[in-house]
PDB file of C-alpha atoms and ligand atoms in Angstrom:
ATOM      1  CA  UNK A  67       4.263  14.479 -20.757  1.00  0.00           C
ATOM      2  CA  UNK A  68       7.446  15.911 -19.201  1.00  0.00           C
ATOM      3  CA  UNK A  69       7.376  15.925 -15.411  1.00  0.00           C
ATOM      4  CA  UNK A  70       8.662  18.932 -13.527  1.00  0.00           C
ATOM      5  CA  UNK A  71       9.548  17.201 -10.258  1.00  0.00           C
ATOM      6  CA  UNK A  72      10.225  13.674  -9.134  1.00  0.00           C
ATOM      7  CA  UNK A  73       7.602  13.453  -6.459  1.00  0.00           C
ATOM      8  CA  UNK A  74       8.161  10.830  -3.727  1.00  0.00           C
ATOM      9  CA  UNK A  75       5.111   9.860  -1.696  1.00  0.00           C
ATOM     10  CA  UNK A  76       4.207   7.148   0.799  1.00  0.00           C
ATOM     11  CA  UNK A  77       0.752   5.850   1.666  1.00  0.00           C
ATOM     12  CA  UNK A  78       0.329   4.475   5.186  1.00  0.00           C
ATOM     13  CA  UNK A  79      -2.514   3.076   7.256  1.00  0.00           C
ATOM     14  CA  UNK A  80      -3.440  -0.115   9.084  1.00  0.00           C
ATOM     15  CA  UNK A  81      -4.027  -3.371   7.181  1.00  0.00           C
ATOM     16  CA  UNK A  82      -7.258  -3.012   5.209  1.00  0.00           C
ATOM     17  CA  UNK A  83      -7.445   0.778   5.577  1.00  0.00           C
ATOM     18  CA  UNK A  84      -7.655   1.090   1.786  1.00  0.00           C
ATOM     19  CA  UNK A  85      -4.011   1.750   0.828  1.00  0.00           C
ATOM     20  CA  UNK A  86      -4.287  -0.433  -2.287  1.00  0.00           C
ATOM     21  CA  UNK A  87      -7.709   0.959  -3.231  1.00  0.00           C
ATOM     22  CA  UNK A  88      -6.656   4.603  -2.811  1.00  0.00           C
ATOM     23  CA  UNK A  89      -3.295   3.956  -4.525  1.00  0.00           C
ATOM     24  CA  UNK A  90      -5.127   2.639  -7.551  1.00  0.00           C
ATOM     25  CA  UNK A  91      -7.196   5.844  -7.709  1.00  0.00           C
ATOM     26  CA  UNK A  92      -4.053   7.972  -7.279  1.00  0.00           C
ATOM     27  CA  UNK A  93      -2.326   6.025 -10.043  1.00  0.00           C
ATOM     28  CA  UNK A  94      -5.282   6.601 -12.350  1.00  0.00           C
ATOM     29  CA  UNK A  95      -5.406  10.353 -11.584  1.00  0.00           C
ATOM     30  CA  UNK A  96      -1.741  11.308 -11.427  1.00  0.00           C
ATOM     31  CA  UNK A  97       1.495  10.457 -13.210  1.00  0.00           C
ATOM     32  CA  UNK A  98       2.912   8.221 -10.473  1.00  0.00           C
ATOM     33  CA  UNK A  99       4.347   4.715 -10.349  1.00  0.00           C
ATOM     34  CA  UNK A 100       2.859   2.616  -7.535  1.00  0.00           C
ATOM     35  CA  UNK A 101       4.963   0.106  -5.613  1.00  0.00           C
ATOM     36  CA  UNK A 102       3.354  -2.087  -2.935  1.00  0.00           C
ATOM     37  CA  UNK A 103       5.683  -4.049  -0.647  1.00  0.00           C
ATOM     38  CA  UNK A 104       2.941  -6.639  -0.019  1.00  0.00           C
ATOM     39  CA  UNK A 105       2.466  -7.149  -3.777  1.00  0.00           C
ATOM     40  CA  UNK A 106       6.250  -7.538  -4.211  1.00  0.00           C
ATOM     41  CA  UNK A 107       6.342 -10.177  -1.456  1.00  0.00           C
ATOM     42  CA  UNK A 108       3.307 -12.033  -2.793  1.00  0.00           C
ATOM     43  CA  UNK A 109       4.836 -12.041  -6.308  1.00  0.00           C
ATOM     44  CA  UNK A 110       7.982 -13.613  -4.797  1.00  0.00           C
ATOM     45  CA  UNK A 111       5.877 -16.240  -3.018  1.00  0.00           C
ATOM     46  CA  UNK A 112       3.976 -17.016  -6.220  1.00  0.00           C
ATOM     47  CA  UNK A 113       7.221 -17.310  -8.215  1.00  0.00           C
ATOM     48  CA  UNK A 114       8.677 -19.496  -5.410  1.00  0.00           C
ATOM     49  CA  UNK A 115      11.846 -17.376  -5.193  1.00  0.00           C
ATOM     50  CA  UNK A 116      14.200 -17.996  -2.270  1.00  0.00           C
ATOM     51  CA  UNK A 117      12.981 -14.835  -0.523  1.00  0.00           C
ATOM     52  CA  UNK A 118       9.349 -15.743  -1.219  1.00  0.00           C
ATOM     53  CA  UNK A 119       9.751 -19.208   0.305  1.00  0.00           C
ATOM     54  CA  UNK A 120      11.532 -17.774   3.338  1.00  0.00           C
ATOM     55  CA  UNK A 121       8.967 -15.014   3.918  1.00  0.00           C
ATOM     56  CA  UNK A 122       5.764 -16.993   3.355  1.00  0.00           C
ATOM     57  CA  UNK A 123       5.301 -18.250   6.906  1.00  0.00           C
ATOM     58  CA  UNK A 124       5.964 -14.779   8.382  1.00  0.00           C
ATOM     59  CA  UNK A 125       3.275 -13.252   6.174  1.00  0.00           C
ATOM     60  CA  UNK A 126       0.768 -16.070   6.689  1.00  0.00           C
ATOM     61  CA  UNK A 127       1.171 -15.650  10.453  1.00  0.00           C
ATOM     62  CA  UNK A 128       0.536 -11.900  10.294  1.00  0.00           C
ATOM     63  CA  UNK A 129       4.074 -10.918  11.325  1.00  0.00           C
ATOM     64  CA  UNK A 130       6.305  -8.361   9.675  1.00  0.00           C
ATOM     65  CA  UNK A 131       9.160  -9.774   7.612  1.00  0.00           C
ATOM     66  CA  UNK A 132      12.719  -8.838   8.749  1.00  0.00           C
ATOM     67  CA  UNK A 133      13.755  -5.204   8.151  1.00  0.00           C
ATOM     68  CA  UNK A 134      16.972  -5.981   6.271  1.00  0.00           C
ATOM     69  CA  UNK A 135      15.274  -8.303   3.758  1.00  0.00           C
ATOM     70  CA  UNK A 136      12.323  -6.064   2.901  1.00  0.00           C
ATOM     71  CA  UNK A 137      14.527  -2.950   2.798  1.00  0.00           C
ATOM     72  CA  UNK A 138      16.925  -4.525   0.315  1.00  0.00           C
ATOM     73  CA  UNK A 139      14.025  -5.767  -1.815  1.00  0.00           C
ATOM     74  CA  UNK A 140      12.228  -2.414  -1.919  1.00  0.00           C
ATOM     75  CA  UNK A 141      15.330  -0.279  -2.538  1.00  0.00           C
ATOM     76  CA  UNK A 142      16.139  -2.576  -5.457  1.00  0.00           C
ATOM     77  CA  UNK A 143      12.611  -2.198  -6.888  1.00  0.00           C
ATOM     78  CA  UNK A 144      12.783   1.583  -6.439  1.00  0.00           C
ATOM     79  CA  UNK A 145      15.927   1.714  -8.554  1.00  0.00           C
ATOM     80  CA  UNK A 146      13.877   0.440 -11.515  1.00  0.00           C
ATOM     81  CA  UNK A 147      11.427   3.335 -11.227  1.00  0.00           C
ATOM     82  CA  UNK A 148      13.658   6.114  -9.987  1.00  0.00           C
ATOM     83  CA  UNK A 149      13.220   8.123 -13.182  1.00  0.00           C
ATOM     84  CA  UNK A 150       9.526   8.550 -12.305  1.00  0.00           C
ATOM     85  CA  UNK A 151       7.600  10.061  -9.429  1.00  0.00           C
ATOM     86  CA  UNK A 152       6.445   7.229  -7.184  1.00  0.00           C
ATOM     87  CA  UNK A 153       3.996   6.228  -4.488  1.00  0.00           C
ATOM     88  CA  UNK A 154       5.171   3.625  -2.004  1.00  0.00           C
ATOM     89  CA  UNK A 155       2.504   1.485  -0.285  1.00  0.00           C
ATOM     90  CA  UNK A 156       3.281  -0.745   2.736  1.00  0.00           C
ATOM     91  CA  UNK A 157       6.860   0.428   3.166  1.00  0.00           C
ATOM     92  CA  UNK A 158       8.289   1.658   5.498  1.00  0.00           C
ATOM     93  CA  UNK A 159       6.590  -0.182   8.330  1.00  0.00           C
ATOM     94  CA  UNK A 160       9.202   0.252  11.068  1.00  0.00           C
ATOM     95  CA  UNK A 161      11.328   3.232  12.068  1.00  0.00           C
ATOM     96  CA  UNK A 162      14.437   1.324  10.907  1.00  0.00           C
ATOM     97  CA  UNK A 163      12.916   0.953   7.439  1.00  0.00           C
ATOM     98  CA  UNK A 164      12.007   4.660   7.390  1.00  0.00           C
ATOM     99  CA  UNK A 165      15.565   5.620   8.283  1.00  0.00           C
ATOM    100  CA  UNK A 166      16.983   3.376   5.550  1.00  0.00           C
ATOM    101  CA  UNK A 167      14.586   4.914   2.999  1.00  0.00           C
ATOM    102  CA  UNK A 168      15.585   8.418   4.091  1.00  0.00           C
ATOM    103  CA  UNK A 169      19.212   7.631   3.322  1.00  0.00           C
ATOM    104  CA  UNK A 170      18.295   6.925  -0.302  1.00  0.00           C
ATOM    105  CA  UNK A 171      15.395   9.300  -1.089  1.00  0.00           C
ATOM    106  CA  UNK A 172      13.795  12.554  -0.008  1.00  0.00           C
ATOM    107  CA  UNK A 173      10.161  11.952   0.933  1.00  0.00           C
ATOM    108  CA  UNK A 174       7.787  14.772  -0.061  1.00  0.00           C
ATOM    109  CA  UNK A 175       4.609  13.607   1.605  1.00  0.00           C
ATOM    110  CA  UNK A 176       3.075  10.757   3.597  1.00  0.00           C
ATOM    111  CA  UNK A 177      -0.651  10.126   3.119  1.00  0.00           C
ATOM    112  CA  UNK A 178      -1.958   8.424   6.259  1.00  0.00           C
ATOM    113  CA  UNK A 179      -5.330   6.648   6.098  1.00  0.00           C
ATOM    114  CA  UNK A 180      -6.743   6.640   9.609  1.00  0.00           C
ATOM    115  CA  UNK A 181      -9.545   4.067   9.588  1.00  0.00           C
ATOM    116  CA  UNK A 182     -10.893   2.479  12.816  1.00  0.00           C
ATOM    117  CA  UNK A 183      -9.865  -1.128  13.459  1.00  0.00           C
ATOM    118  CA  UNK A 184     -13.538  -2.302  13.789  1.00  0.00           C
ATOM    119  CA  UNK A 185     -14.252  -1.130  10.228  1.00  0.00           C
ATOM    120  CA  UNK A 186     -11.196  -2.955   8.913  1.00  0.00           C
ATOM    121  CA  UNK A 187     -11.962  -6.402  10.305  1.00  0.00           C
ATOM    122  CA  UNK A 188     -15.241  -6.612   8.366  1.00  0.00           C
ATOM    123  CA  UNK A 189     -13.599  -5.536   5.116  1.00  0.00           C
ATOM    124  CA  UNK A 190     -10.769  -8.018   4.973  1.00  0.00           C
ATOM    125  CA  UNK A 191     -12.791 -11.205   5.247  1.00  0.00           C
ATOM    126  CA  UNK A 192     -14.752 -10.161   2.131  1.00  0.00           C
ATOM    127  CA  UNK A 193     -11.687  -9.117   0.089  1.00  0.00           C
ATOM    128  CA  UNK A 194     -10.803 -10.874  -3.172  1.00  0.00           C
ATOM    129  CA  UNK A 195      -7.602 -10.151  -5.078  1.00  0.00           C
ATOM    130  CA  UNK A 196      -6.107 -10.661  -8.526  1.00  0.00           C
ATOM    131  CA  UNK A 197      -2.647 -11.764  -7.460  1.00  0.00           C
ATOM    132  CA  UNK A 198      -0.669 -11.031 -10.676  1.00  0.00           C
ATOM    133  CA  UNK A 199      -1.753  -7.350 -10.790  1.00  0.00           C
ATOM    134  CA  UNK A 200      -2.607  -6.662  -7.129  1.00  0.00           C
ATOM    135  CA  UNK A 201      -6.129  -5.494  -8.142  1.00  0.00           C
ATOM    136  CA  UNK A 202      -8.408  -5.582  -5.130  1.00  0.00           C
ATOM    137  CA  UNK A 203     -12.154  -6.281  -4.883  1.00  0.00           C
ATOM    138  CA  UNK A 204     -14.655  -6.601  -2.080  1.00  0.00           C
ATOM    139  CA  UNK A 205     -17.883  -8.558  -2.344  1.00  0.00           C
ATOM    140  CA  UNK A 206     -19.903  -5.613  -0.987  1.00  0.00           C
ATOM    141  CA  UNK A 207     -17.849  -2.446  -1.669  1.00  0.00           C
ATOM    142  CA  UNK A 208     -16.407  -2.989  -5.178  1.00  0.00           C
ATOM    143  CA  UNK A 209     -17.423  -6.413  -6.470  1.00  0.00           C
ATOM    144  CA  UNK A 210     -15.928  -7.713  -9.732  1.00  0.00           C
ATOM    145  CA  UNK A 211     -18.228  -7.456 -12.780  1.00  0.00           C
ATOM    146  CA  UNK A 212     -18.347 -11.266 -12.947  1.00  0.00           C
ATOM    147  CA  UNK A 213     -18.212 -12.911  -9.501  1.00  0.00           C
ATOM    148  CA  UNK A 214     -14.833 -14.559  -8.844  1.00  0.00           C
ATOM    149  CA  UNK A 215     -13.115 -13.153 -11.973  1.00  0.00           C
ATOM    150  CA  UNK A 216     -10.754 -10.195 -12.528  1.00  0.00           C
ATOM    151  CA  UNK A 217     -12.406  -7.349 -14.517  1.00  0.00           C
ATOM    152  CA  UNK A 218      -9.372  -6.778 -16.777  1.00  0.00           C
ATOM    153  CA  UNK A 219      -7.983 -10.256 -17.518  1.00  0.00           C
ATOM    154  CA  UNK A 220     -10.954 -12.519 -16.671  1.00  0.00           C
ATOM    155  CA  UNK A 221      -8.578 -14.627 -14.553  1.00  0.00           C
ATOM    156  CA  UNK A 222      -9.788 -16.197 -11.284  1.00  0.00           C
ATOM    157  CA  UNK A 223      -9.580 -14.145  -8.074  1.00  0.00           C
ATOM    158  CA  UNK A 224      -8.334 -15.549  -4.776  1.00  0.00           C
ATOM    159  CA  UNK A 225      -8.448 -14.721  -1.075  1.00  0.00           C
ATOM    160  CA  UNK A 226      -5.231 -13.882   0.795  1.00  0.00           C
ATOM    161  CA  UNK A 227      -3.988 -16.475   3.321  1.00  0.00           C
ATOM    162  CA  UNK A 228      -3.508 -13.673   5.849  1.00  0.00           C
ATOM    163  CA  UNK A 229      -7.124 -12.424   5.662  1.00  0.00           C
ATOM    164  CA  UNK A 230      -8.519 -14.874   8.248  1.00  0.00           C
ATOM    165  CA  UNK A 231      -9.965 -13.132  11.357  1.00  0.00           C
ATOM    166  CA  UNK A 232      -7.190 -14.547  13.581  1.00  0.00           C
ATOM    167  CA  UNK A 233      -4.349 -13.369  11.320  1.00  0.00           C
ATOM    168  CA  UNK A 234      -5.989  -9.973  10.788  1.00  0.00           C
ATOM    169  CA  UNK A 235      -5.879  -9.457  14.592  1.00  0.00           C
ATOM    170  CA  UNK A 236      -2.155 -10.275  14.579  1.00  0.00           C
ATOM    171  CA  UNK A 237      -1.519  -7.867  11.685  1.00  0.00           C
ATOM    172  CA  UNK A 238      -3.375  -5.091  13.528  1.00  0.00           C
ATOM    173  CA  UNK A 239      -1.246  -5.774  16.619  1.00  0.00           C
ATOM    174  CA  UNK A 240       1.964  -5.573  14.536  1.00  0.00           C
ATOM    175  CA  UNK A 241       0.705  -2.296  13.073  1.00  0.00           C
ATOM    176  CA  UNK A 242       0.041  -0.817  16.510  1.00  0.00           C
ATOM    177  CA  UNK A 243       3.370  -1.801  18.030  1.00  0.00           C
ATOM    178  CA  UNK A 244       5.777  -1.541  15.071  1.00  0.00           C
ATOM    179  CA  UNK A 245       4.231   0.779  12.466  1.00  0.00           C
ATOM    180  CA  UNK A 246       2.475   3.501  14.485  1.00  0.00           C
ATOM    181  CA  UNK A 247       5.873   4.888  15.618  1.00  0.00           C
ATOM    182  CA  UNK A 248       6.608   5.529  11.920  1.00  0.00           C
ATOM    183  CA  UNK A 249       3.690   7.998  11.867  1.00  0.00           C
ATOM    184  CA  UNK A 250       5.361   9.960  14.646  1.00  0.00           C
ATOM    185  CA  UNK A 251       8.666   9.790  12.737  1.00  0.00           C
ATOM    186  CA  UNK A 252       7.087  11.489   9.686  1.00  0.00           C
ATOM    187  CA  UNK A 253       4.948  13.861  11.785  1.00  0.00           C
ATOM    188  CA  UNK A 254       8.113  15.214  13.366  1.00  0.00           C
ATOM    189  CA  UNK A 255       9.548  15.778   9.884  1.00  0.00           C
ATOM    190  CA  UNK A 256       6.408  17.764   8.934  1.00  0.00           C
ATOM    191  CA  UNK A 257       5.421  15.555   5.970  1.00  0.00           C
ATOM    192  CA  UNK A 258       2.519  13.559   7.479  1.00  0.00           C
ATOM    193  CA  UNK A 259      -1.022  14.262   6.224  1.00  0.00           C
ATOM    194  CA  UNK A 260      -3.757  12.252   7.942  1.00  0.00           C
ATOM    195  CA  UNK A 261      -7.171  11.458   6.422  1.00  0.00           C
ATOM    196  CA  UNK A 262      -9.712  10.039   8.866  1.00  0.00           C
ATOM    197  CA  UNK A 263     -12.911   8.178   8.013  1.00  0.00           C
ATOM    198  CA  UNK A 264     -14.683   4.868   7.576  1.00  0.00           C
ATOM    199  CA  UNK A 265     -15.420   5.052   3.830  1.00  0.00           C
ATOM    200  CA  UNK A 266     -12.898   5.286   1.008  1.00  0.00           C
ATOM    201  CA  UNK A 267     -15.361   7.180  -1.191  1.00  0.00           C
ATOM    202  CA  UNK A 268     -15.549   9.955   1.418  1.00  0.00           C
ATOM    203  CA  UNK A 269     -11.795  10.015   2.116  1.00  0.00           C
ATOM    204  CA  UNK A 270     -10.755   9.947  -1.554  1.00  0.00           C
ATOM    205  CA  UNK A 271     -11.893  13.495  -2.607  1.00  0.00           C
ATOM    206  CA  UNK A 272      -9.768  14.943   0.224  1.00  0.00           C
ATOM    207  CA  UNK A 273      -6.717  12.879  -0.803  1.00  0.00           C
ATOM    208  CA  UNK A 274      -7.249  13.916  -4.421  1.00  0.00           C
ATOM    209  CA  UNK A 275      -7.516  17.625  -3.526  1.00  0.00           C
ATOM    210  CA  UNK A 276      -4.433  17.397  -1.302  1.00  0.00           C
ATOM    211  CA  UNK A 277      -2.295  15.708  -3.971  1.00  0.00           C
ATOM    212  CA  UNK A 278      -3.567  18.091  -6.661  1.00  0.00           C
ATOM    213  CA  UNK A 279      -2.316  20.945  -4.492  1.00  0.00           C
ATOM    214  CA  UNK A 280       1.047  19.244  -3.965  1.00  0.00           C
ATOM    215  CA  UNK A 281       1.608  18.128  -7.540  1.00  0.00           C
ATOM    216  CA  UNK A 282       0.009  21.004  -9.439  1.00  0.00           C
ATOM    217  CA  UNK A 283      -1.846  20.488 -12.691  1.00  0.00           C
ATOM    218  CA  UNK A 284       1.268  19.259 -14.548  1.00  0.00           C
ATOM    219  CA  UNK A 285       1.034  15.825 -12.987  1.00  0.00           C
ATOM    220  CA  UNK A 286      -2.649  15.142 -13.694  1.00  0.00           C
ATOM    221  CA  UNK A 287      -3.270  12.422 -16.207  1.00  0.00           C
ATOM    222  CA  UNK A 288      -5.194  13.323 -19.331  1.00  0.00           C
ATOM    223  CA  UNK A 289      -8.895  12.461 -18.930  1.00  0.00           C
ATOM    224  CA  UNK A 290      -9.562   8.840 -19.870  1.00  0.00           C
ATOM    225  CA  UNK A 291      -5.950   7.659 -19.707  1.00  0.00           C
ATOM    226  CA  UNK A 292      -5.133   4.810 -17.343  1.00  0.00           C
TER     227      UNK A 292
HETATM  228  P1  G5P B 289       0.362  -5.682   2.722  1.00  0.00           P
HETATM  229  O1  G5P B 289       0.000  -6.385   1.497  1.00  0.00           O
HETATM  230  O2  G5P B 289       0.993  -4.353   2.667  1.00  0.00           O
HETATM  231  P2  G5P B 289      -1.490  -4.616   4.672  1.00  0.00           P
HETATM  232  O3  G5P B 289      -1.862  -5.505   5.804  1.00  0.00           O
HETATM  233  O4  G5P B 289      -0.691  -3.442   5.008  1.00  0.00           O
HETATM  234  O5  G5P B 289      -0.929  -5.657   3.625  1.00  0.00           O
HETATM  235  P3  G5P B 289      -3.669  -4.580   3.020  1.00  0.00           P
HETATM  236  O6  G5P B 289      -4.286  -5.779   3.732  1.00  0.00           O
HETATM  237  O7  G5P B 289      -3.112  -4.798   1.662  1.00  0.00           O
HETATM  238  O8  G5P B 289      -2.626  -3.929   3.954  1.00  0.00           O
HETATM  239  P4  G5P B 289      -4.912  -2.122   2.214  1.00  0.00           P
HETATM  240  O9  G5P B 289      -4.088  -2.146   0.985  1.00  0.00           O
HETATM  241  O10 G5P B 289      -4.721  -1.008   3.175  1.00  0.00           O
HETATM  242  O11 G5P B 289      -4.804  -3.486   3.006  1.00  0.00           O
HETATM  243  O12 G5P B 289      -6.455  -2.153   1.867  1.00  0.00           O
HETATM  244  P5  G5P B 289      -7.223  -2.492   0.484  1.00  0.00           P
HETATM  245  O13 G5P B 289      -6.799  -3.802  -0.058  1.00  0.00           O
HETATM  246  O14 G5P B 289      -7.226  -1.308  -0.412  1.00  0.00           O
HETATM  247  O15 G5P B 289      -8.709  -2.620   1.081  1.00  0.00           O
HETATM  248  C1  G5P B 289      -9.053  -3.698   1.923  1.00  0.00           C
HETATM  249  C2  G5P B 289     -10.450  -4.247   1.504  1.00  0.00           C
HETATM  250  O16 G5P B 289     -11.429  -3.258   1.831  1.00  0.00           O
HETATM  251  C3  G5P B 289     -10.597  -4.504  -0.003  1.00  0.00           C
HETATM  252  O17 G5P B 289     -11.434  -5.626  -0.193  1.00  0.00           O
HETATM  253  C4  G5P B 289     -11.297  -3.229  -0.513  1.00  0.00           C
HETATM  254  O18 G5P B 289     -12.060  -3.470  -1.697  1.00  0.00           O
HETATM  255  C5  G5P B 289     -12.193  -2.896   0.687  1.00  0.00           C
HETATM  256  N1  G5P B 289     -12.527  -1.489   0.837  1.00  0.00           N
HETATM  257  C6  G5P B 289     -11.779  -0.386   0.573  1.00  0.00           C
HETATM  258  N2  G5P B 289     -12.465   0.739   0.890  1.00  0.00           N
HETATM  259  C7  G5P B 289     -13.668   0.334   1.396  1.00  0.00           C
HETATM  260  C8  G5P B 289     -14.826   1.022   1.892  1.00  0.00           C
HETATM  261  O19 G5P B 289     -14.883   2.260   1.949  1.00  0.00           O
HETATM  262  N3  G5P B 289     -15.852   0.249   2.335  1.00  0.00           N
HETATM  263  C9  G5P B 289     -15.820  -1.133   2.266  1.00  0.00           C
HETATM  264  N4  G5P B 289     -16.882  -1.816   2.713  1.00  0.00           N
HETATM  265  N5  G5P B 289     -14.756  -1.815   1.795  1.00  0.00           N
HETATM  266  C10 G5P B 289     -13.708  -1.099   1.369  1.00  0.00           C
HETATM  267  O20 G5P B 289       1.343  -6.609   3.618  1.00  0.00           O
HETATM  268  C11 G5P B 289       1.057  -7.967   3.798  1.00  0.00           C
HETATM  269  C12 G5P B 289       2.135  -8.592   4.659  1.00  0.00           C
HETATM  270  O21 G5P B 289       3.398  -8.476   3.995  1.00  0.00           O
HETATM  271  C13 G5P B 289       4.456  -8.238   4.934  1.00  0.00           C
HETATM  272  C14 G5P B 289       3.814  -8.340   6.311  1.00  0.00           C
HETATM  273  O22 G5P B 289       3.890  -9.682   6.721  1.00  0.00           O
HETATM  274  C15 G5P B 289       2.350  -7.938   6.026  1.00  0.00           C
HETATM  275  O23 G5P B 289       1.443  -8.422   7.003  1.00  0.00           O
HETATM  276  N6  G5P B 289       5.010  -6.897   4.676  1.00  0.00           N
HETATM  277  C16 G5P B 289       6.010  -6.335   5.370  1.00  0.00           C
HETATM  278  N7  G5P B 289       6.735  -6.767   6.441  1.00  0.00           N
HETATM  279  C17 G5P B 289       7.693  -5.943   6.924  1.00  0.00           C
HETATM  280  N8  G5P B 289       7.927  -4.716   6.424  1.00  0.00           N
HETATM  281  C18 G5P B 289       7.225  -4.242   5.350  1.00  0.00           C
HETATM  282  N9  G5P B 289       7.477  -2.995   4.850  1.00  0.00           N
HETATM  283  C19 G5P B 289       6.218  -5.060   4.781  1.00  0.00           C
HETATM  284  N10 G5P B 289       5.365  -4.904   3.750  1.00  0.00           N
HETATM  285  C20 G5P B 289       4.624  -6.019   3.694  1.00  0.00           C
HETATM  286 MG1   MG B 290      -2.667  -3.497   0.125  1.00  0.00          MG
END
């Protein structure tokens, strides 16, 4: 399918607000590449790259990694997919990162998932992930077909080191102090669209309708394609 525009979107929201879950649904519905900064960092940690080894303690302690490192990493990854429309998840997380992104790309829209912090804390302690793909499960909300195993590959699932209650509190604090100003940054540019709720299944139809309006029918995936 030939795309008419190279759509650039960002998905924002506090840790555990459902960015990964909603991104997966967007990816399945629209012709978009999905890039998650957290997945990129975790892949570096798993592969024991120099950056991964350096960043591991920051992430495990619930702190943001330094702006210059993550910005370089993400801009490099974006170069590999710049021929496609993309959806960026987890980046930018500071105003400095947003400014650096602006210098390289025009952002069409920012989908902001506004989920209360109390809802989030419960979700993260019951999250299980398939590290190689970034696929996310939850023992109550979307359990894997076979407990402990990824639906697609059958490989074992794991829990993230930063999903302990103590680290989740630190991540929420970092979000409030460092990332919330980014919402204001995009609001003032007129590209922020906020979706409020406590359940992804209720938020999703609104996100879908909004993106359908933005992208038009040309960017919908054919039914059944993944
Ligand atoms: P990440 O990886 O970007 P966070 O903290 O932003 O991490 P996270 O934890 O990945 O975000 P999410 O993607 O918003 O959360 O949420 P999700 O995984 O889809 O859903 C969370 C859980 O809830 C899942 O189990 C899901 O199944 C379940 N769920 C979803 N919807 C519902 C629902 O309706 N009901 C219920 N009951 N459950 C539901 O970043 C990690 C770290 O990397 C570094 C930082 O250290 C960061 O802490 N980092 C950066 N540092 C600096 N700058 C950047 N740009 C950075 N990017 C990453
Ligand atoms: Mg995520």
